[in-house]
Amino acid sequence: KNVIGARRASYRCLDAGENKNAKSIQNYKAVIEAEVEKISIEVISLLEKFLIPWAEHLFGGAKTEQNHGEVKRQGEAISFYYKMAGDHYRYLAEIFKTRKPEYTKKAQEAYVKAKELVTDYLPTTHPIRLGLMLNYSVYEHEIKQNKELACKVAKEAFDVAIRDLDSVDERLYKDAALIMQLLRDNLNLWTGNGDMQDMDDSDDERTATASKQAPQAQK
């Protein structure tokens, strides 16, 4: 995440600069594009060839009193893998946009699959579920330019999580609260009440800042 995050940040700066069409800037952007594509394709290949098939092989999906804990663990793992695939396809879609539309389509497919899984197997306050909804909403806003759906996804995730925050596992509380703050920040931004850039769960510095204002559960 840190390796790809630094390159994404550099690319954003170059793409937003006044001299972004200068030959030297275009050349440097091409270098970053190649690096991001190489890293993300390697991660996606590992996920799609090994981790996701392995998790799906182990994942029965049917809950019983005897296997409830194991199904939950496997559901958590496979949800995370699909989310990660969606994230890396989104990174590629950010950079290549209409030049390689297949990345946008693949991101959509991975996020939708992950969303189905987290809805069935993870509680509303689980950090993987919240992180998925955060990143999927950013995908809809930035890549698909679908502001209405982005706001809907983020708001629904925040609303159901805040309702259940009192019952969150103490081990997961801090991470859940941080992501909820990012969801709320993006909603404020998208509805005209903020001036920051869209944030996903790879924005470590802004996540750390958000922790100072994270929502608190009633004790």
PDB file of C-alpha atoms in Angstrom:
ATOM      1  CA  LYS A   1       0.000   0.000   0.000  1.00  0.00           C
ATOM      2  CA  ASN A   2       2.792   2.422   0.889  1.00  0.00           C
ATOM      3  CA  VAL A   3       4.734   1.646  -2.279  1.00  0.00           C
ATOM      4  CA  ILE A   4       1.767   2.291  -4.547  1.00  0.00           C
ATOM      5  CA  GLY A   5       0.513   5.199  -2.447  1.00  0.00           C
ATOM      6  CA  ALA A   6       3.665   7.257  -2.915  1.00  0.00           C
ATOM      7  CA  ARG A   7       3.470   6.876  -6.679  1.00  0.00           C
ATOM      8  CA  ARG A   8      -0.226   7.751  -6.778  1.00  0.00           C
ATOM      9  CA  ALA A   9       0.457  10.892  -4.760  1.00  0.00           C
ATOM     10  CA  SER A  10       3.284  11.906  -7.108  1.00  0.00           C
ATOM     11  CA  TYR A  11       1.105  11.310 -10.141  1.00  0.00           C
ATOM     12  CA  ARG A  12      -1.710  13.424  -8.715  1.00  0.00           C
ATOM     13  CA  CYS A  13       0.684  16.307  -8.098  1.00  0.00           C
ATOM     14  CA  LEU A  14       2.066  16.110 -11.619  1.00  0.00           C
ATOM     15  CA  ASP A  15      -1.377  15.827 -13.161  1.00  0.00           C
ATOM     16  CA  ALA A  16      -2.655  18.854 -11.265  1.00  0.00           C
ATOM     17  CA  GLY A  17       0.341  21.137 -11.902  1.00  0.00           C
ATOM     18  CA  GLU A  18       0.288  24.184 -14.145  1.00  0.00           C
ATOM     19  CA  ASN A  19       2.908  22.635 -16.443  1.00  0.00           C
ATOM     20  CA  LYS A  20       1.322  19.205 -16.638  1.00  0.00           C
ATOM     21  CA  ASN A  21       1.471  19.201 -20.440  1.00  0.00           C
ATOM     22  CA  ALA A  22       5.191  19.933 -20.570  1.00  0.00           C
ATOM     23  CA  LYS A  23       7.225  17.198 -22.211  1.00  0.00           C
ATOM     24  CA  SER A  24       9.370  16.585 -19.131  1.00  0.00           C
ATOM     25  CA  ILE A  25       6.261  16.186 -16.962  1.00  0.00           C
ATOM     26  CA  GLN A  26       4.650  13.856 -19.473  1.00  0.00           C
ATOM     27  CA  ASN A  27       7.791  11.747 -19.562  1.00  0.00           C
ATOM     28  CA  TYR A  28       7.898  11.489 -15.780  1.00  0.00           C
ATOM     29  CA  LYS A  29       4.199  10.631 -15.658  1.00  0.00           C
ATOM     30  CA  ALA A  30       4.845   7.835 -18.137  1.00  0.00           C
ATOM     31  CA  VAL A  31       7.509   6.424 -15.811  1.00  0.00           C
ATOM     32  CA  ILE A  32       5.117   6.488 -12.860  1.00  0.00           C
ATOM     33  CA  GLU A  33       2.336   4.951 -14.958  1.00  0.00           C
ATOM     34  CA  ALA A  34       4.576   2.020 -15.869  1.00  0.00           C
ATOM     35  CA  GLU A  35       5.629   1.523 -12.236  1.00  0.00           C
ATOM     36  CA  VAL A  36       2.070   1.642 -10.901  1.00  0.00           C
ATOM     37  CA  GLU A  37       0.840  -0.749 -13.577  1.00  0.00           C
ATOM     38  CA  LYS A  38       3.662  -3.197 -12.883  1.00  0.00           C
ATOM     39  CA  ILE A  39       3.086  -3.196  -9.116  1.00  0.00           C
ATOM     40  CA  SER A  40      -0.703  -3.417  -9.316  1.00  0.00           C
ATOM     41  CA  ILE A  41      -0.698  -6.143 -11.961  1.00  0.00           C
ATOM     42  CA  GLU A  42       1.671  -8.198  -9.790  1.00  0.00           C
ATOM     43  CA  VAL A  43      -0.648  -7.817  -6.786  1.00  0.00           C
ATOM     44  CA  ILE A  44      -3.757  -8.585  -8.850  1.00  0.00           C
ATOM     45  CA  SER A  45      -2.085 -11.641 -10.377  1.00  0.00           C
ATOM     46  CA  LEU A  46      -1.237 -12.974  -6.905  1.00  0.00           C
ATOM     47  CA  LEU A  47      -4.825 -12.402  -5.787  1.00  0.00           C
ATOM     48  CA  GLU A  48      -6.566 -13.841  -8.838  1.00  0.00           C
ATOM     49  CA  LYS A  49      -4.265 -16.815  -9.441  1.00  0.00           C
ATOM     50  CA  PHE A  50      -3.660 -17.930  -5.867  1.00  0.00           C
ATOM     51  CA  LEU A  51      -5.293 -16.150  -2.928  1.00  0.00           C
ATOM     52  CA  ILE A  52      -8.863 -15.803  -4.180  1.00  0.00           C
ATOM     53  CA  PRO A  53      -9.088 -19.375  -5.603  1.00  0.00           C
ATOM     54  CA  TRP A  54      -7.554 -20.724  -2.387  1.00  0.00           C
ATOM     55  CA  ALA A  55     -10.022 -18.794  -0.225  1.00  0.00           C
ATOM     56  CA  GLU A  56     -12.982 -19.788  -2.404  1.00  0.00           C
ATOM     57  CA  HIS A  57     -11.916 -23.432  -2.211  1.00  0.00           C
ATOM     58  CA  LEU A  58     -11.946 -23.293   1.590  1.00  0.00           C
ATOM     59  CA  PHE A  59     -15.044 -21.119   1.778  1.00  0.00           C
ATOM     60  CA  GLY A  60     -18.220 -23.174   2.119  1.00  0.00           C
ATOM     61  CA  GLY A  61     -20.481 -20.197   2.699  1.00  0.00           C
ATOM     62  CA  ALA A  62     -23.251 -22.079   4.530  1.00  0.00           C
ATOM     63  CA  LYS A  63     -23.427 -21.157   8.224  1.00  0.00           C
ATOM     64  CA  THR A  64     -24.222 -23.769  10.854  1.00  0.00           C
ATOM     65  CA  GLU A  65     -23.782 -23.762  14.614  1.00  0.00           C
ATOM     66  CA  GLN A  66     -20.734 -25.970  14.174  1.00  0.00           C
ATOM     67  CA  ASN A  67     -18.897 -24.005  11.481  1.00  0.00           C
ATOM     68  CA  HIS A  68     -20.069 -20.433  12.125  1.00  0.00           C
ATOM     69  CA  GLY A  69     -16.657 -19.207  13.316  1.00  0.00           C
ATOM     70  CA  GLU A  70     -14.756 -20.776  10.425  1.00  0.00           C
ATOM     71  CA  VAL A  71     -17.204 -19.464   7.815  1.00  0.00           C
ATOM     72  CA  LYS A  72     -16.861 -15.982   9.314  1.00  0.00           C
ATOM     73  CA  ARG A  73     -13.059 -16.142   9.120  1.00  0.00           C
ATOM     74  CA  GLN A  74     -13.095 -17.371   5.535  1.00  0.00           C
ATOM     75  CA  GLY A  75     -15.733 -14.788   4.577  1.00  0.00           C
ATOM     76  CA  GLU A  76     -13.513 -12.092   6.058  1.00  0.00           C
ATOM     77  CA  ALA A  77     -10.485 -13.315   4.100  1.00  0.00           C
ATOM     78  CA  ILE A  78     -12.168 -13.605   0.718  1.00  0.00           C
ATOM     79  CA  SER A  79     -13.905 -10.241   1.173  1.00  0.00           C
ATOM     80  CA  PHE A  80     -10.548  -8.641   1.857  1.00  0.00           C
ATOM     81  CA  TYR A  81      -8.985 -10.228  -1.235  1.00  0.00           C
ATOM     82  CA  TYR A  82     -11.761  -9.009  -3.535  1.00  0.00           C
ATOM     83  CA  LYS A  83     -11.547  -5.552  -1.962  1.00  0.00           C
ATOM     84  CA  MET A  84      -7.795  -5.473  -2.570  1.00  0.00           C
ATOM     85  CA  ALA A  85      -8.291  -6.501  -6.206  1.00  0.00           C
ATOM     86  CA  GLY A  86     -10.864  -3.743  -6.613  1.00  0.00           C
ATOM     87  CA  ASP A  87      -8.490  -1.220  -5.053  1.00  0.00           C
ATOM     88  CA  HIS A  88      -5.647  -2.061  -7.408  1.00  0.00           C
ATOM     89  CA  TYR A  89      -7.870  -2.034 -10.464  1.00  0.00           C
ATOM     90  CA  ARG A  90      -9.085   1.381  -9.263  1.00  0.00           C
ATOM     91  CA  TYR A  91      -5.502   2.647  -8.987  1.00  0.00           C
ATOM     92  CA  LEU A  92      -4.989   1.628 -12.604  1.00  0.00           C
ATOM     93  CA  ALA A  93      -8.289   3.172 -13.685  1.00  0.00           C
ATOM     94  CA  GLU A  94      -7.280   6.451 -11.993  1.00  0.00           C
ATOM     95  CA  ILE A  95      -4.189   6.697 -14.149  1.00  0.00           C
ATOM     96  CA  PHE A  96      -5.220   5.157 -17.448  1.00  0.00           C
ATOM     97  CA  LYS A  97      -8.834   6.340 -17.443  1.00  0.00           C
ATOM     98  CA  THR A  98     -10.374   5.805 -20.892  1.00  0.00           C
ATOM     99  CA  ARG A  99      -7.108   4.558 -22.382  1.00  0.00           C
ATOM    100  CA  LYS A 100      -7.642   1.174 -20.719  1.00  0.00           C
ATOM    101  CA  PRO A 101     -11.358   0.922 -19.811  1.00  0.00           C
ATOM    102  CA  GLU A 102     -10.977  -2.714 -18.821  1.00  0.00           C
ATOM    103  CA  TYR A 103      -9.467  -1.577 -15.515  1.00  0.00           C
ATOM    104  CA  THR A 104     -12.605   0.367 -14.646  1.00  0.00           C
ATOM    105  CA  LYS A 105     -14.782  -2.642 -15.452  1.00  0.00           C
ATOM    106  CA  LYS A 106     -12.610  -5.018 -13.430  1.00  0.00           C
ATOM    107  CA  ALA A 107     -12.645  -2.681 -10.427  1.00  0.00           C
ATOM    108  CA  GLN A 108     -16.443  -2.594 -10.557  1.00  0.00           C
ATOM    109  CA  GLU A 109     -16.680  -6.372 -10.693  1.00  0.00           C
ATOM    110  CA  ALA A 110     -14.320  -6.880  -7.750  1.00  0.00           C
ATOM    111  CA  TYR A 111     -16.003  -4.252  -5.588  1.00  0.00           C
ATOM    112  CA  VAL A 112     -19.489  -5.626  -6.286  1.00  0.00           C
ATOM    113  CA  LYS A 113     -18.370  -9.146  -5.372  1.00  0.00           C
ATOM    114  CA  ALA A 114     -16.704  -7.893  -2.190  1.00  0.00           C
ATOM    115  CA  LYS A 115     -19.817  -5.896  -1.299  1.00  0.00           C
ATOM    116  CA  GLU A 116     -21.991  -9.012  -1.598  1.00  0.00           C
ATOM    117  CA  LEU A 117     -19.636 -10.932   0.685  1.00  0.00           C
ATOM    118  CA  VAL A 118     -19.275  -8.308   3.408  1.00  0.00           C
ATOM    119  CA  THR A 119     -23.035  -7.781   3.468  1.00  0.00           C
ATOM    120  CA  ASP A 120     -23.556 -11.496   4.108  1.00  0.00           C
ATOM    121  CA  TYR A 121     -20.654 -12.278   6.435  1.00  0.00           C
ATOM    122  CA  LEU A 122     -19.244  -9.189   8.178  1.00  0.00           C
ATOM    123  CA  PRO A 123     -20.865  -6.906  10.772  1.00  0.00           C
ATOM    124  CA  THR A 124     -21.628  -3.330   9.787  1.00  0.00           C
ATOM    125  CA  THR A 125     -18.781  -2.007  11.948  1.00  0.00           C
ATOM    126  CA  HIS A 126     -16.072  -4.373  10.697  1.00  0.00           C
ATOM    127  CA  PRO A 127     -13.111  -2.369   9.318  1.00  0.00           C
ATOM    128  CA  ILE A 128     -12.934  -4.486   6.154  1.00  0.00           C
ATOM    129  CA  ARG A 129     -16.605  -3.811   5.417  1.00  0.00           C
ATOM    130  CA  LEU A 130     -16.274  -0.102   6.173  1.00  0.00           C
ATOM    131  CA  GLY A 131     -13.040   0.184   4.185  1.00  0.00           C
ATOM    132  CA  LEU A 132     -14.673  -1.498   1.218  1.00  0.00           C
ATOM    133  CA  MET A 133     -17.645   0.862   1.291  1.00  0.00           C
ATOM    134  CA  LEU A 134     -15.291   3.824   1.604  1.00  0.00           C
ATOM    135  CA  ASN A 135     -13.178   2.778  -1.360  1.00  0.00           C
ATOM    136  CA  TYR A 136     -16.136   1.686  -3.474  1.00  0.00           C
ATOM    137  CA  SER A 137     -17.777   5.075  -2.922  1.00  0.00           C
ATOM    138  CA  VAL A 138     -14.543   6.807  -3.975  1.00  0.00           C
ATOM    139  CA  TYR A 139     -14.498   4.606  -7.089  1.00  0.00           C
ATOM    140  CA  GLU A 140     -18.032   5.672  -7.982  1.00  0.00           C
ATOM    141  CA  HIS A 141     -17.232   9.337  -7.370  1.00  0.00           C
ATOM    142  CA  GLU A 142     -13.787   9.615  -8.978  1.00  0.00           C
ATOM    143  CA  ILE A 143     -13.784   6.945 -11.663  1.00  0.00           C
ATOM    144  CA  LYS A 144     -17.442   6.584 -12.654  1.00  0.00           C
ATOM    145  CA  GLN A 145     -18.317  10.225 -11.882  1.00  0.00           C
ATOM    146  CA  ASN A 146     -21.495   8.989 -10.200  1.00  0.00           C
ATOM    147  CA  LYS A 147     -21.824  11.417  -7.289  1.00  0.00           C
ATOM    148  CA  GLU A 148     -25.325  10.290  -6.315  1.00  0.00           C
ATOM    149  CA  LEU A 149     -24.365   6.627  -5.947  1.00  0.00           C
ATOM    150  CA  ALA A 150     -21.090   7.519  -4.209  1.00  0.00           C
ATOM    151  CA  CYS A 151     -22.979   9.508  -1.585  1.00  0.00           C
ATOM    152  CA  LYS A 152     -25.571   6.747  -1.216  1.00  0.00           C
ATOM    153  CA  VAL A 153     -22.938   4.046  -0.616  1.00  0.00           C
ATOM    154  CA  ALA A 154     -20.979   6.168   1.857  1.00  0.00           C
ATOM    155  CA  LYS A 155     -24.038   7.403   3.757  1.00  0.00           C
ATOM    156  CA  GLU A 156     -25.618   3.974   4.095  1.00  0.00           C
ATOM    157  CA  ALA A 157     -22.348   2.483   5.355  1.00  0.00           C
ATOM    158  CA  PHE A 158     -21.903   5.301   7.877  1.00  0.00           C
ATOM    159  CA  ASP A 159     -25.508   5.254   9.083  1.00  0.00           C
ATOM    160  CA  VAL A 160     -25.697   1.522   9.765  1.00  0.00           C
ATOM    161  CA  ALA A 161     -22.262   1.519  11.415  1.00  0.00           C
ATOM    162  CA  ILE A 162     -23.045   4.440  13.729  1.00  0.00           C
ATOM    163  CA  ARG A 163     -26.223   2.605  14.755  1.00  0.00           C
ATOM    164  CA  ASP A 164     -24.207  -0.472  15.736  1.00  0.00           C
ATOM    165  CA  LEU A 165     -21.080   1.245  17.067  1.00  0.00           C
ATOM    166  CA  ASP A 166     -21.906   0.514  20.709  1.00  0.00           C
ATOM    167  CA  SER A 167     -21.570  -3.217  20.071  1.00  0.00           C
ATOM    168  CA  VAL A 168     -18.316  -3.131  18.098  1.00  0.00           C
ATOM    169  CA  ASP A 169     -15.493  -5.427  19.177  1.00  0.00           C
ATOM    170  CA  GLU A 170     -13.054  -3.344  21.242  1.00  0.00           C
ATOM    171  CA  ARG A 171     -10.143  -4.685  19.175  1.00  0.00           C
ATOM    172  CA  LEU A 172     -11.713  -3.252  16.022  1.00  0.00           C
ATOM    173  CA  TYR A 173     -13.151  -0.042  17.458  1.00  0.00           C
ATOM    174  CA  LYS A 174     -10.292   2.323  16.612  1.00  0.00           C
ATOM    175  CA  ASP A 175      -9.997   1.187  12.986  1.00  0.00           C
ATOM    176  CA  ALA A 176     -13.765   1.288  12.531  1.00  0.00           C
ATOM    177  CA  ALA A 177     -13.992   4.808  13.972  1.00  0.00           C
ATOM    178  CA  LEU A 178     -11.175   6.067  11.739  1.00  0.00           C
ATOM    179  CA  ILE A 179     -12.816   4.780   8.567  1.00  0.00           C
ATOM    180  CA  MET A 180     -16.177   6.171   9.634  1.00  0.00           C
ATOM    181  CA  GLN A 181     -14.545   9.569   9.970  1.00  0.00           C
ATOM    182  CA  LEU A 182     -13.222   9.275   6.412  1.00  0.00           C
ATOM    183  CA  LEU A 183     -16.684   8.335   5.183  1.00  0.00           C
ATOM    184  CA  ARG A 184     -18.115  11.399   6.897  1.00  0.00           C
ATOM    185  CA  ASP A 185     -15.347  13.652   5.546  1.00  0.00           C
ATOM    186  CA  ASN A 186     -16.015  12.482   1.998  1.00  0.00           C
ATOM    187  CA  LEU A 187     -19.752  13.004   2.399  1.00  0.00           C
ATOM    188  CA  ASN A 188     -19.113  16.564   3.596  1.00  0.00           C
ATOM    189  CA  LEU A 189     -16.839  17.128   0.616  1.00  0.00           C
ATOM    190  CA  TRP A 190     -19.221  15.646  -1.934  1.00  0.00           C
ATOM    191  CA  THR A 191     -22.226  17.523  -0.624  1.00  0.00           C
ATOM    192  CA  GLY A 192     -20.432  20.869  -0.654  1.00  0.00           C
ATOM    193  CA  ASN A 193     -19.424  21.089   2.995  1.00  0.00           C
ATOM    194  CA  GLY A 194     -15.696  20.433   2.586  1.00  0.00           C
ATOM    195  CA  ASP A 195     -12.719  21.328   0.438  1.00  0.00           C
ATOM    196  CA  MET A 196     -10.416  18.323   0.774  1.00  0.00           C
ATOM    197  CA  GLN A 197      -9.560  15.685  -1.793  1.00  0.00           C
ATOM    198  CA  ASP A 198     -11.494  12.402  -1.819  1.00  0.00           C
ATOM    199  CA  MET A 199     -10.003   9.986   0.706  1.00  0.00           C
ATOM    200  CA  ASP A 200      -9.790   6.209   0.675  1.00  0.00           C
ATOM    201  CA  ASP A 201      -8.335   3.875   3.271  1.00  0.00           C
ATOM    202  CA  SER A 202      -4.828   4.183   1.794  1.00  0.00           C
ATOM    203  CA  ASP A 203      -4.555   7.814   2.951  1.00  0.00           C
ATOM    204  CA  ASP A 204      -2.523   7.082   6.058  1.00  0.00           C
ATOM    205  CA  GLU A 205      -1.614  10.629   7.057  1.00  0.00           C
ATOM    206  CA  ARG A 206      -5.174  11.866   6.742  1.00  0.00           C
ATOM    207  CA  THR A 207      -6.407   8.761   8.560  1.00  0.00           C
ATOM    208  CA  ALA A 208      -4.127   9.640  11.456  1.00  0.00           C
ATOM    209  CA  THR A 209      -5.501  13.173  11.504  1.00  0.00           C
ATOM    210  CA  ALA A 210      -9.051  11.893  11.402  1.00  0.00           C
ATOM    211  CA  SER A 211      -8.458   9.837  14.539  1.00  0.00           C
ATOM    212  CA  LYS A 212      -8.522  13.018  16.590  1.00  0.00           C
ATOM    213  CA  GLN A 213     -12.122  13.582  15.511  1.00  0.00           C
ATOM    214  CA  ALA A 214     -13.312   9.968  15.324  1.00  0.00           C
ATOM    215  CA  PRO A 215     -16.890   9.273  16.435  1.00  0.00           C
ATOM    216  CA  GLN A 216     -17.176   7.881  19.945  1.00  0.00           C
ATOM    217  CA  ALA A 217     -19.466   5.091  21.091  1.00  0.00           C
ATOM    218  CA  GLN A 218     -21.468   5.444  24.271  1.00  0.00           C
ATOM    219  CA  LYS A 219     -19.798   3.519  27.059  1.00  0.00           C
TER     220      LYS A 219
END
